Amino acid sequence: MNATYESSQSTLIAHAWKVTFLAQVADMERGGRLFLTGGSGFIGTNFLDACADRYQSVMNYDISEPLRSSHRKYWKAGDIMQREQLFRAIQEFGPDVVIHLAARTDCDEET
């Protein structure tokens, strides 16, 4: 096999795994309240596309604005590193399910 074929095979497998995983997570709790951290990033955006309509209410708690304007209705600006603000947001929202997808996006090794 050539490198291009192997690379596209890996991409297809990764994509199939991602779609399967998102579908399984989406089916975990239908109709409840979902609190999502990191829903404005690449994975979070795809997760919201896959399952936002399956929940009664969704909150995307993220420091960054959503990549898609249609996801803005779910967004609440917040930083997970601010513990008191995070706990207050979770308590006020009252979720049935919490999914943590927030992650650092920089490569700074010092912090």
PDB file of C-alpha atoms in Angstrom, residues 18-64:
ATOM      1  CA  LYS A  18     -15.866   9.446  16.091  1.00  0.00           C
ATOM      2  CA  VAL A  19     -19.351   9.174  14.598  1.00  0.00           C
ATOM      3  CA  THR A  20     -20.024   5.895  16.424  1.00  0.00           C
ATOM      4  CA  PHE A  21     -18.790   7.322  19.726  1.00  0.00           C
ATOM      5  CA  LEU A  22     -20.846  10.495  19.383  1.00  0.00           C
ATOM      6  CA  ALA A  23     -23.980   8.515  18.564  1.00  0.00           C
ATOM      7  CA  GLN A  24     -23.480   6.285  21.618  1.00  0.00           C
ATOM      8  CA  VAL A  25     -22.948   9.261  23.919  1.00  0.00           C
ATOM      9  CA  ALA A  26     -25.950  11.037  22.435  1.00  0.00           C
ATOM     10  CA  ASP A  27     -28.141   8.050  23.266  1.00  0.00           C
ATOM     11  CA  MET A  28     -26.981   7.900  26.890  1.00  0.00           C
ATOM     12  CA  GLU A  29     -29.541  10.377  28.147  1.00  0.00           C
ATOM     13  CA  ARG A  30     -32.376  11.506  25.921  1.00  0.00           C
ATOM     14  CA  GLY A  31     -34.482  14.433  26.998  1.00  0.00           C
ATOM     15  CA  GLY A  32     -32.341  15.545  29.948  1.00  0.00           C
ATOM     16  CA  ARG A  33     -30.212  18.599  30.526  1.00  0.00           C
ATOM     17  CA  LEU A  34     -26.687  18.482  29.085  1.00  0.00           C
ATOM     18  CA  PHE A  35     -23.836  20.604  30.461  1.00  0.00           C
ATOM     19  CA  LEU A  36     -20.930  20.522  28.029  1.00  0.00           C
ATOM     20  CA  THR A  37     -17.480  22.016  28.492  1.00  0.00           C
ATOM     21  CA  GLY A  38     -15.458  22.719  25.372  1.00  0.00           C
ATOM     22  CA  GLY A  39     -18.428  22.706  23.014  1.00  0.00           C
ATOM     23  CA  SER A  40     -16.940  25.537  20.935  1.00  0.00           C
ATOM     24  CA  GLY A  41     -13.923  23.557  19.742  1.00  0.00           C
ATOM     25  CA  PHE A  42     -13.700  21.156  16.821  1.00  0.00           C
ATOM     26  CA  ILE A  43     -14.816  18.036  18.695  1.00  0.00           C
ATOM     27  CA  GLY A  44     -17.409  19.905  20.756  1.00  0.00           C
ATOM     28  CA  THR A  45     -18.917  21.446  17.627  1.00  0.00           C
ATOM     29  CA  ASN A  46     -19.316  18.019  16.044  1.00  0.00           C
ATOM     30  CA  PHE A  47     -20.705  16.638  19.283  1.00  0.00           C
ATOM     31  CA  LEU A  48     -23.338  19.384  19.416  1.00  0.00           C
ATOM     32  CA  ASP A  49     -24.267  18.693  15.792  1.00  0.00           C
ATOM     33  CA  ALA A  50     -24.715  15.003  16.615  1.00  0.00           C
ATOM     34  CA  CYS A  51     -26.824  15.283  19.720  1.00  0.00           C
ATOM     35  CA  ALA A  52     -28.008  18.761  20.779  1.00  0.00           C
ATOM     36  CA  ASP A  53     -31.549  18.133  19.549  1.00  0.00           C
ATOM     37  CA  ARG A  54     -31.781  14.993  21.725  1.00  0.00           C
ATOM     38  CA  TYR A  55     -31.647  16.976  24.952  1.00  0.00           C
ATOM     39  CA  GLN A  56     -34.310  19.124  26.552  1.00  0.00           C
ATOM     40  CA  SER A  57     -31.721  21.790  27.287  1.00  0.00           C
ATOM     41  CA  VAL A  58     -28.022  22.207  26.467  1.00  0.00           C
ATOM     42  CA  MET A  59     -25.371  24.515  27.859  1.00  0.00           C
ATOM     43  CA  ASN A  60     -21.973  24.844  26.196  1.00  0.00           C
ATOM     44  CA  TYR A  61     -19.700  26.329  28.858  1.00  0.00           C
ATOM     45  CA  ASP A  62     -16.647  27.564  26.990  1.00  0.00           C
ATOM     46  CA  ILE A  63     -14.211  30.452  27.052  1.00  0.00           C
ATOM     47  CA  SER A  64     -14.498  30.792  23.250  1.00  0.00           C
TER      48      SER A  64
END
